[in-house]
mmCIF file with all atom_site columns, C-alpha atoms in Angstrom:
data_model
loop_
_atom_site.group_PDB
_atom_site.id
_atom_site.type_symbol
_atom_site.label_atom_id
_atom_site.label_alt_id
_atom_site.label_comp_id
_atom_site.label_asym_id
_atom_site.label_entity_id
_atom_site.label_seq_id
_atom_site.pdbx_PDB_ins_code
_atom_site.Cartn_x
_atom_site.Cartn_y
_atom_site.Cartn_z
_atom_site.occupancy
_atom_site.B_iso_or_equiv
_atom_site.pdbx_formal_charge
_atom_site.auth_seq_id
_atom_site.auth_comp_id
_atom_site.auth_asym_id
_atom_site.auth_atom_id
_atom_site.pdbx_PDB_model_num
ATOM 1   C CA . UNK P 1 1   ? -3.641  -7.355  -8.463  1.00 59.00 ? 1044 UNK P CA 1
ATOM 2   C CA . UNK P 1 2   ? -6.652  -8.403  -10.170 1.00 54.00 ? 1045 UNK P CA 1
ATOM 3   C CA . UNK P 1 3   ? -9.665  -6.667  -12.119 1.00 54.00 ? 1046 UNK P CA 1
ATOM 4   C CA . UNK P 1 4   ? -9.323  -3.330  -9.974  1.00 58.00 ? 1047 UNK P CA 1
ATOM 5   C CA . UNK P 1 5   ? -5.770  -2.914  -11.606 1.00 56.00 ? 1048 UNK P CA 1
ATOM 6   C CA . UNK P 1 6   ? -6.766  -3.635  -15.006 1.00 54.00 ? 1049 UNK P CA 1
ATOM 7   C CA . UNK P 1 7   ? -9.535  -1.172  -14.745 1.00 56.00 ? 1050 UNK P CA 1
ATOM 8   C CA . UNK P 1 8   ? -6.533  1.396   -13.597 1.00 56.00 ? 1051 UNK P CA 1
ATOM 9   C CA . UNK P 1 9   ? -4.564  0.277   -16.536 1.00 53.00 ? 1052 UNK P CA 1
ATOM 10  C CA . UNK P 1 10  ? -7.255  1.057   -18.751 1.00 57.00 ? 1053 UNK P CA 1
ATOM 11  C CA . UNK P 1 11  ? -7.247  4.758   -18.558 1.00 62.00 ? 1054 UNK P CA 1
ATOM 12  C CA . UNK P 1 12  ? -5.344  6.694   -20.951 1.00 61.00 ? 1055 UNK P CA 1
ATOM 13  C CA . UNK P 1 13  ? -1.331  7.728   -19.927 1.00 70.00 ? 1056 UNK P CA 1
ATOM 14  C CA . UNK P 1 14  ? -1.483  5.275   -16.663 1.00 80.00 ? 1057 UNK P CA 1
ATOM 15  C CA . UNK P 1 15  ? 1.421   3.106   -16.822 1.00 86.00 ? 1058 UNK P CA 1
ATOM 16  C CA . UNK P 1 16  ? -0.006  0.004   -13.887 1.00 89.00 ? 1059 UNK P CA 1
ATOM 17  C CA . UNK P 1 17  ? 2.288   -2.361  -12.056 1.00 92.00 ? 1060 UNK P CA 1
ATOM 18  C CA . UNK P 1 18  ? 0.050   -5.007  -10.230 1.00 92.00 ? 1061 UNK P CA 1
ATOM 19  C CA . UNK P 1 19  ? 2.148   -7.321  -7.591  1.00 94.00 ? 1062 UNK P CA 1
ATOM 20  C CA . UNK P 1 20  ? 0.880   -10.407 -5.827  1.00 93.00 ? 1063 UNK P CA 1
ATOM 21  C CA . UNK P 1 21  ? 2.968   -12.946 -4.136  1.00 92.00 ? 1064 UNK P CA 1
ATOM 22  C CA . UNK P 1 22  ? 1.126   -15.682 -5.717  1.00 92.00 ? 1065 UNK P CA 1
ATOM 23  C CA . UNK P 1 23  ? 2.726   -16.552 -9.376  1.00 95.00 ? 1066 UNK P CA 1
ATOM 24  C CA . UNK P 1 24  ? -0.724  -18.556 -10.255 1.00 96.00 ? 1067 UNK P CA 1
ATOM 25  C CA . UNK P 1 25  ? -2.334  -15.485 -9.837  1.00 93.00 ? 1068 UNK P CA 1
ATOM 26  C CA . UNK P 1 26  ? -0.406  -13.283 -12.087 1.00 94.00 ? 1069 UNK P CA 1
ATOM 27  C CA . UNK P 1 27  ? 0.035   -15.889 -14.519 1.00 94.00 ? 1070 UNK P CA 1
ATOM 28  C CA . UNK P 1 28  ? -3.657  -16.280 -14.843 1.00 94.00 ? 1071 UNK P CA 1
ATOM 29  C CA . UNK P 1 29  ? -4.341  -12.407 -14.858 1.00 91.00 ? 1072 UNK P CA 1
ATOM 30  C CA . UNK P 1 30  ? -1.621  -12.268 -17.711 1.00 90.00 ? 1073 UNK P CA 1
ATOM 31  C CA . UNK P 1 31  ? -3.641  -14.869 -19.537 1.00 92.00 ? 1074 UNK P CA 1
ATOM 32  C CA . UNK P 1 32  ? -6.566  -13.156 -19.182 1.00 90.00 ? 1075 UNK P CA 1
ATOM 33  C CA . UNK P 1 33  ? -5.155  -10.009 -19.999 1.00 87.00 ? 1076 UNK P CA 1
ATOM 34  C CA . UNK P 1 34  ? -3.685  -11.793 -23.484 1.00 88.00 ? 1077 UNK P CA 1
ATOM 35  C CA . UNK P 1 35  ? -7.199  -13.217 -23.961 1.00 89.00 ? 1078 UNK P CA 1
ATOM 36  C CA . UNK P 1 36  ? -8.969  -9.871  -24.377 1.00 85.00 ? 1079 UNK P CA 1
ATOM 37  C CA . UNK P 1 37  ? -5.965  -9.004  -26.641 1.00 81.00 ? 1080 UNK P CA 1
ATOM 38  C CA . UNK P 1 38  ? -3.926  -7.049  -24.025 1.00 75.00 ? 1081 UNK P CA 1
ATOM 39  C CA . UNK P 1 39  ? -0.512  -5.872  -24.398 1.00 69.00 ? 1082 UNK P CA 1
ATOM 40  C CA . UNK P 1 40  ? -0.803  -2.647  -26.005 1.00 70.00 ? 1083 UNK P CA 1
ATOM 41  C CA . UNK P 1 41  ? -1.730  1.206   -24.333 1.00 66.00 ? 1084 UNK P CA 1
ATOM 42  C CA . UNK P 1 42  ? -3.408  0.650   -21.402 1.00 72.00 ? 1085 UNK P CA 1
ATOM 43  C CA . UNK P 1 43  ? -2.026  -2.794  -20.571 1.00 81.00 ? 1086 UNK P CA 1
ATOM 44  C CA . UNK P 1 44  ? -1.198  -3.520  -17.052 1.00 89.00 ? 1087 UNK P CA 1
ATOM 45  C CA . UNK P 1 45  ? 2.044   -5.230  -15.859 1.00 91.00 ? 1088 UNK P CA 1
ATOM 46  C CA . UNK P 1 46  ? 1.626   -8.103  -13.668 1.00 93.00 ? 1089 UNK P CA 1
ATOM 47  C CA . UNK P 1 47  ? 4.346   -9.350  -11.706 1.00 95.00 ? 1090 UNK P CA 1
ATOM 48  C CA . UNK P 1 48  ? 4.870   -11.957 -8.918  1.00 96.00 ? 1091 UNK P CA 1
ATOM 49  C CA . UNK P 1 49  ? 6.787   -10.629 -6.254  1.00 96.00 ? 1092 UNK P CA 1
ATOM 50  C CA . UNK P 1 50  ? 7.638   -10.669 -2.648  1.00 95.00 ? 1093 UNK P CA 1
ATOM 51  C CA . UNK P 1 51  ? 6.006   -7.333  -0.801  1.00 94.00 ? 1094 UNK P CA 1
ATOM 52  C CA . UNK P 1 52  ? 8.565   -7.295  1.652   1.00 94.00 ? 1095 UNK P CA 1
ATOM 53  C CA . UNK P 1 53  ? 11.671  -7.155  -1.374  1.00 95.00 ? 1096 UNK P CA 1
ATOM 54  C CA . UNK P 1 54  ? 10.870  -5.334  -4.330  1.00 96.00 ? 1097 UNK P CA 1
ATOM 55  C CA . UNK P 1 55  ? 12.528  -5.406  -7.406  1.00 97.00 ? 1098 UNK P CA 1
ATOM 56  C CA . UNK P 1 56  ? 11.449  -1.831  -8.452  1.00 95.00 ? 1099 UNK P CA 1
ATOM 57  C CA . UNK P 1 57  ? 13.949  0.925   -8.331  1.00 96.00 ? 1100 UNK P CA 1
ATOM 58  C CA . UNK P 1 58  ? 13.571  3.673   -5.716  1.00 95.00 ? 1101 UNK P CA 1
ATOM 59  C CA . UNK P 1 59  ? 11.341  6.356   -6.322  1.00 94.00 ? 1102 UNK P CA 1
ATOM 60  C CA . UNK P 1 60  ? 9.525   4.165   -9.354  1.00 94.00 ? 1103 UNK P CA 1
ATOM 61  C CA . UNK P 1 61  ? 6.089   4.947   -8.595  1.00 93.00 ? 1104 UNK P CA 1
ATOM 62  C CA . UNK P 1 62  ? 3.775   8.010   -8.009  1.00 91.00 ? 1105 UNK P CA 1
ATOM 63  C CA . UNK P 1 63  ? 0.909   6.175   -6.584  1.00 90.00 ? 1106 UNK P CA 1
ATOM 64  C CA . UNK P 1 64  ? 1.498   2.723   -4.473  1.00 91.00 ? 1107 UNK P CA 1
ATOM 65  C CA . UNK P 1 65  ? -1.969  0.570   -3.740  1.00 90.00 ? 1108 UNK P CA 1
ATOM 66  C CA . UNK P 1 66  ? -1.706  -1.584  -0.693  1.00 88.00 ? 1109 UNK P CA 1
ATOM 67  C CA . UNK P 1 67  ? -5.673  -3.659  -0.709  1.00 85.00 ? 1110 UNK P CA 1
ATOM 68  C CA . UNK P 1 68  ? -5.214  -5.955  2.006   1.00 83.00 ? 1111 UNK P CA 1
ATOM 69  C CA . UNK P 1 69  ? -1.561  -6.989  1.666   1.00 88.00 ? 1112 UNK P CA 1
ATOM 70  C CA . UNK P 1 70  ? -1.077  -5.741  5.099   1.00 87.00 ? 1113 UNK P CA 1
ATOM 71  C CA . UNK P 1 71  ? -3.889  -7.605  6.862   1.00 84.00 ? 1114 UNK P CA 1
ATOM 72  C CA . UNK P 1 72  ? -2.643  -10.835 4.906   1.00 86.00 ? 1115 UNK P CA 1
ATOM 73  C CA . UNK P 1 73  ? 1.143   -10.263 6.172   1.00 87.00 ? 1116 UNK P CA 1
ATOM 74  C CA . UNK P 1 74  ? -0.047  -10.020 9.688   1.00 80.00 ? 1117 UNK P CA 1
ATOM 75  C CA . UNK P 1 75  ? -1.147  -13.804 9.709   1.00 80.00 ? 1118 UNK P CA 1
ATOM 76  C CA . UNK P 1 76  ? 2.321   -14.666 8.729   1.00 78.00 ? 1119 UNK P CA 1
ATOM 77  C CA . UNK P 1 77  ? 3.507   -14.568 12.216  1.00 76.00 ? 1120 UNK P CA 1
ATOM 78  C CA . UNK P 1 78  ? 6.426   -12.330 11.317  1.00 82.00 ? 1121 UNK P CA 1
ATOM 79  C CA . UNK P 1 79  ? 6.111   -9.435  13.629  1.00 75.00 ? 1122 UNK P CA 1
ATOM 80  C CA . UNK P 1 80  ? 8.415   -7.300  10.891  1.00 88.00 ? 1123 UNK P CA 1
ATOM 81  C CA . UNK P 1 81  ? 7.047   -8.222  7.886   1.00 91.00 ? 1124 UNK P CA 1
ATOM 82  C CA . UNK P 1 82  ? 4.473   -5.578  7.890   1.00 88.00 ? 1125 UNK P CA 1
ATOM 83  C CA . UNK P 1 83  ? 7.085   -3.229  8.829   1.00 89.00 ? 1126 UNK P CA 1
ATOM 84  C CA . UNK P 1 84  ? 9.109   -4.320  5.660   1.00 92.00 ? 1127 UNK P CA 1
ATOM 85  C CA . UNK P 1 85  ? 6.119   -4.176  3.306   1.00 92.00 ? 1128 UNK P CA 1
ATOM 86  C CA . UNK P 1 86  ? 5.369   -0.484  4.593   1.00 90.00 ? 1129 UNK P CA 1
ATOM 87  C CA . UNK P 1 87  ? 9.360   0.467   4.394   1.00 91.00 ? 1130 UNK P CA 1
ATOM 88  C CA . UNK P 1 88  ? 9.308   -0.956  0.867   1.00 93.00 ? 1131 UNK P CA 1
ATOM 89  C CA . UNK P 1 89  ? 6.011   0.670   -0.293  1.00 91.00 ? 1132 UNK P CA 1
ATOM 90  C CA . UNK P 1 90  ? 8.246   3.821   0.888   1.00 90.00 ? 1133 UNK P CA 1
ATOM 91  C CA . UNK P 1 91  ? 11.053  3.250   -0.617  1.00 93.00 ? 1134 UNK P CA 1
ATOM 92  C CA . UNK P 1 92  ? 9.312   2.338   -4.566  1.00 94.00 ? 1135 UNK P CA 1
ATOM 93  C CA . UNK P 1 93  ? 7.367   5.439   -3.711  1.00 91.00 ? 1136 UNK P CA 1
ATOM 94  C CA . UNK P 1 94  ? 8.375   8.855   -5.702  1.00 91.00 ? 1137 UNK P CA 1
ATOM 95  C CA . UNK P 1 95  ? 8.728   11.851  -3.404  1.00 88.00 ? 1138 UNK P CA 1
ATOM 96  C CA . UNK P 1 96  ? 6.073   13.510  -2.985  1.00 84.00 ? 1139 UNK P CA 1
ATOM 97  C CA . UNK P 1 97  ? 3.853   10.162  -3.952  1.00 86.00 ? 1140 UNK P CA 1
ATOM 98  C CA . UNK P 1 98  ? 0.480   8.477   -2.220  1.00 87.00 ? 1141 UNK P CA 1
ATOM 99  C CA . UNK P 1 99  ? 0.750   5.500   -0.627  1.00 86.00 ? 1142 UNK P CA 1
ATOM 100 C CA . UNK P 1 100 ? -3.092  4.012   -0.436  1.00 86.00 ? 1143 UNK P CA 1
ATOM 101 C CA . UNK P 1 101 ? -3.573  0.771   2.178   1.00 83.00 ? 1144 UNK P CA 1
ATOM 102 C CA . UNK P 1 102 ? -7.212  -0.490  2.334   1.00 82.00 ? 1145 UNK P CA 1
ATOM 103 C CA . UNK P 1 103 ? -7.157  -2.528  5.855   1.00 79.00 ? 1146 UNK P CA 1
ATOM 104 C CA . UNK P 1 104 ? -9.989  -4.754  7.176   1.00 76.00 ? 1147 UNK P CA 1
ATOM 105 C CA . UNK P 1 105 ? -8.301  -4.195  10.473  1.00 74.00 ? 1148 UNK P CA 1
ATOM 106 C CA . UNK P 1 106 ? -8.123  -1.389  13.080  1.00 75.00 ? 1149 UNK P CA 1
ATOM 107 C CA . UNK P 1 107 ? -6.110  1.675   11.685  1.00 76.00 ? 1150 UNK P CA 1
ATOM 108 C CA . UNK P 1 108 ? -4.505  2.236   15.064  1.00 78.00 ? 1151 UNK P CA 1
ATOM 109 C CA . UNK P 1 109 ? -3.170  -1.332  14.030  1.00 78.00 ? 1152 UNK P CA 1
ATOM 110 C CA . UNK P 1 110 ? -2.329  -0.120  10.948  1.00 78.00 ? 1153 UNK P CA 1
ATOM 111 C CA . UNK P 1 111 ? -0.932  3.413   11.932  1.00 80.00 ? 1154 UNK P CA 1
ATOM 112 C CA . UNK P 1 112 ? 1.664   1.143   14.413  1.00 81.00 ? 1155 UNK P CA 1
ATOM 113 C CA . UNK P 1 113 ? 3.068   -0.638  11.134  1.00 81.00 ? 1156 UNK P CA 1
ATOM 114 C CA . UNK P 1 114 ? 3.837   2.682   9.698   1.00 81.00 ? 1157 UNK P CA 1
ATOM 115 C CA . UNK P 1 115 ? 5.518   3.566   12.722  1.00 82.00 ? 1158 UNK P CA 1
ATOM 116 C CA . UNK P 1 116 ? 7.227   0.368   13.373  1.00 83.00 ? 1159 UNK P CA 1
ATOM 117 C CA . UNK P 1 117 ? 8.695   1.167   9.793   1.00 84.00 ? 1160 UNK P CA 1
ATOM 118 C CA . UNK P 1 118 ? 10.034  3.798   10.478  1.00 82.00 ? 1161 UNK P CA 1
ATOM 119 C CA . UNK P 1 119 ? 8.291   5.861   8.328   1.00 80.00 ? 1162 UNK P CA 1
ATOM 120 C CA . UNK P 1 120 ? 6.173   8.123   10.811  1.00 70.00 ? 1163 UNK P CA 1
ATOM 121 C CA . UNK P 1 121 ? 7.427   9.777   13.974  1.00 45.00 ? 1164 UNK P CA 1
ATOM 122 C CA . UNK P 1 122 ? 4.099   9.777   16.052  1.00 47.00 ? 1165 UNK P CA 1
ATOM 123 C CA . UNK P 1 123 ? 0.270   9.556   15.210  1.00 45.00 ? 1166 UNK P CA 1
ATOM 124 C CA . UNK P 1 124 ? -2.453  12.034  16.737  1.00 47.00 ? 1167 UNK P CA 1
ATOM 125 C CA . UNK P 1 125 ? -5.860  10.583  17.295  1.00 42.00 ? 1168 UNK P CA 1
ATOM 126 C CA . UNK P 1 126 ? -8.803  13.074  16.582  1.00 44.00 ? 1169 UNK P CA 1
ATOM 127 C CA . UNK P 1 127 ? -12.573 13.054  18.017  1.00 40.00 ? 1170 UNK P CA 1
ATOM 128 C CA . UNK P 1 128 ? -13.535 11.155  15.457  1.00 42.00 ? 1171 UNK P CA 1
ATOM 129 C CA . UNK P 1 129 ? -11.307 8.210   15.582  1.00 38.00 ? 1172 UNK P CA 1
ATOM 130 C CA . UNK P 1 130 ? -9.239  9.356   12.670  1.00 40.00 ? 1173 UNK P CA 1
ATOM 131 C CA . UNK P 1 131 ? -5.885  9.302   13.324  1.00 40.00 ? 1174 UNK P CA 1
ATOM 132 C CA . UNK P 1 132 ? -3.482  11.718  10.920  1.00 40.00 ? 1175 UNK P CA 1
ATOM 133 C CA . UNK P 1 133 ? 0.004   12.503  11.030  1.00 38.00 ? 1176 UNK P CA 1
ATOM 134 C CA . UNK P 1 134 ? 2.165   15.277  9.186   1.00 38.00 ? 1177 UNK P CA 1
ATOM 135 C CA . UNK P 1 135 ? 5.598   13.936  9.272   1.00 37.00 ? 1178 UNK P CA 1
ATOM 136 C CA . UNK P 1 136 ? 6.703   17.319  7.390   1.00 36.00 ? 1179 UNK P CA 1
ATOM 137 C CA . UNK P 1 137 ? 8.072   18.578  10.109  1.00 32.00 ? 1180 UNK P CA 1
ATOM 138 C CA . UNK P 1 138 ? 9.419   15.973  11.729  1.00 31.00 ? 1181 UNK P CA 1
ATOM 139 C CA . UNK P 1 139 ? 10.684  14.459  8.659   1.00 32.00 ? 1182 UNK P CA 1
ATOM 140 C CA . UNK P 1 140 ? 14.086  15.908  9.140   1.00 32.00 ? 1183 UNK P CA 1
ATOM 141 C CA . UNK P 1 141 ? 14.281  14.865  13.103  1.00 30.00 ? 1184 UNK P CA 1
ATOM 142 C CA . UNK P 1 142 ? 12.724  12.094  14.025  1.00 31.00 ? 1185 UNK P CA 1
ATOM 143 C CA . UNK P 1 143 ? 14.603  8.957   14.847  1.00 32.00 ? 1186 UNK P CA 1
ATOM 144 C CA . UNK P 1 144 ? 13.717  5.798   13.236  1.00 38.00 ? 1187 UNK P CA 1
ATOM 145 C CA . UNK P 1 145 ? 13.120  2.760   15.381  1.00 39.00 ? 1188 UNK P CA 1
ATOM 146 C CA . UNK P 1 146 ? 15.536  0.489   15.596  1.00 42.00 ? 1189 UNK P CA 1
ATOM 147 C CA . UNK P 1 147 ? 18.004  2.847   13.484  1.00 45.00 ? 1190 UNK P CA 1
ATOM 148 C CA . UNK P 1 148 ? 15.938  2.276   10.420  1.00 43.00 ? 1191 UNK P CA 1
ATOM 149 C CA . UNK P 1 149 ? 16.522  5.528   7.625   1.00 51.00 ? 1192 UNK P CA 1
ATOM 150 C CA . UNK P 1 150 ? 14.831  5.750   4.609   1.00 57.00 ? 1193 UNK P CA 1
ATOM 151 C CA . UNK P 1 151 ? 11.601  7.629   2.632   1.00 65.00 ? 1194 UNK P CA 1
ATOM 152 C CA . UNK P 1 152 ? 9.471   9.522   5.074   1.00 64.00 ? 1195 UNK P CA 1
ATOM 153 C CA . UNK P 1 153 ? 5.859   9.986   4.395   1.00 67.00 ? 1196 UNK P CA 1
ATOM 154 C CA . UNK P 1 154 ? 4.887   13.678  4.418   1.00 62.00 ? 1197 UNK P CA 1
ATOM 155 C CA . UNK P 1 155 ? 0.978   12.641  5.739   1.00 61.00 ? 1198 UNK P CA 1
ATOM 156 C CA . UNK P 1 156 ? -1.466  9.726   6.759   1.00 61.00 ? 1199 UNK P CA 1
ATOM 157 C CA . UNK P 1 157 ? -4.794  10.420  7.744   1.00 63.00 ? 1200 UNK P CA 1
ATOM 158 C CA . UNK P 1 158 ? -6.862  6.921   8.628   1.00 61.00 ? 1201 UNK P CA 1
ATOM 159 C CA . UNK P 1 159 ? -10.422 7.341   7.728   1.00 59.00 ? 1202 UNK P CA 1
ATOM 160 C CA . UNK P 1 160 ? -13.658 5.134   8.970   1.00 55.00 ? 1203 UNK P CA 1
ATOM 161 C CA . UNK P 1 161 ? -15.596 3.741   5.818   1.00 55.00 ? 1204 UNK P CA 1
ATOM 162 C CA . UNK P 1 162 ? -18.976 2.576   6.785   1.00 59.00 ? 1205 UNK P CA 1
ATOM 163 C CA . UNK P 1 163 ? -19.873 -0.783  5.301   1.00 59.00 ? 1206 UNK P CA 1
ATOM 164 C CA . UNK P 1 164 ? -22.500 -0.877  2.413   1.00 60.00 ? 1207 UNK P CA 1
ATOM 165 C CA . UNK P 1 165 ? -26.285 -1.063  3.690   1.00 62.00 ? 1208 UNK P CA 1
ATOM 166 C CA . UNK P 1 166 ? -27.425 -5.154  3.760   1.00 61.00 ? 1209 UNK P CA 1
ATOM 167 C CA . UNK P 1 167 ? -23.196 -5.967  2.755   1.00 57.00 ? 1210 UNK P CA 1
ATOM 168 C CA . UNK P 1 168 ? -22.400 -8.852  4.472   1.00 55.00 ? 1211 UNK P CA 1
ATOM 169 C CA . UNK P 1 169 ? -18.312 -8.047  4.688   1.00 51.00 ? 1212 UNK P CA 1
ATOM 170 C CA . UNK P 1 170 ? -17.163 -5.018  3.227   1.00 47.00 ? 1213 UNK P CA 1
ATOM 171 C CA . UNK P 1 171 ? -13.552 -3.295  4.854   1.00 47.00 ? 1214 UNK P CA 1
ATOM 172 C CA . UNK P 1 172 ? -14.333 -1.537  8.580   1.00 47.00 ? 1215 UNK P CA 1
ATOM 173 C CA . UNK P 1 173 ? -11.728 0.798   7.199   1.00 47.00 ? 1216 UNK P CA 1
ATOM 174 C CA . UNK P 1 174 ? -9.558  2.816   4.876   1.00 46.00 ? 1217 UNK P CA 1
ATOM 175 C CA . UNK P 1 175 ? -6.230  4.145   5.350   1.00 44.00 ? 1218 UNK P CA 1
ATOM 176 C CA . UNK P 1 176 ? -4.693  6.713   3.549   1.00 44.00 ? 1219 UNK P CA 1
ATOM 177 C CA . UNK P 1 177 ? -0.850  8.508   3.376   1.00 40.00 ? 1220 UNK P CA 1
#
């Protein structure tokens, strides 16, 4: 929600929505925002929100950003809630949309949220480790668990990002759908 979303906001014709749980996080990114005389073309909207219950509309977005959201929802001890945050990145998503998660944590991990949501079918893992899946086809079909309907994601492809040379931390991997 922070500096890479105002960078997003800053290019011309982007309308950004930045969402964080934490309400002294988006009320100091406002601030900041108003500080460097914000608020006009370009601006980014910051709002505190629950991942798991949007407010948004259907269909309100062309391009969703997960960065970490995920890995912070699995230490909640939930064993849904990254299920719901993946149905309701869906859901705000506009057909035909990308949905970008950056993970620190295994993609197979990951891939089973997506599927737990209902969202993907099944998951193919190539030689490389990257797992894709083109729920096209299946879209139609395929059964969601626990008689979950909803937005279907047309395809995910999980890709390894190698860490910066001398980085300390940097994230194992990327995920993409």
């Amino acid at each position: 929600a922070g500096a890479d979303a105002a960078a997003a906001g800053a290019v011309a014709g982007v309308d950004v929505t930045a969402v964080d749980y934490s309400r002294v996080l988006i009320e100091q990114l406002s601030a900041e925002q108003e500080a460097a005389g914000g608020g006009g073309a370009g601006a980014v909207t910051y709002l505190a929100e629950d991942a798991r219950s949007l407010s948004m509309p259907a269909s309100s977005f062309d391009v969703v950003v997960e960065k970490a959201t995920l890995d912070c929802v699995d230490c909640s001890g939930e064993p849904d809630d990254a299920a719901r945050v993946v149905r309701e990145a869906a859901r705000v998503l506009a057909p035909g949309g990308v949905f970008v998660a950056v993970t620190c944590r295994d993609v197979d991990r990951r891939l089973e949220s997506f599927r737990q949501a209902g969202v993907l079918a099944t998951a193919d893992d190539d030689a490389d480790g990257a797992a894709s899946h083109d729920a096209g086809a299946a879209a139609d079909s395929a059964a969601a668990p626990s008689g979950v309907a909803g937005p279907q994601l047309d395809f995910v492809e999980a890709v390894e990002v190698p860490k910066a040379p001398g980085a300390e931390s940097a994230p194992d991997k990327q995920f993409a759908c």
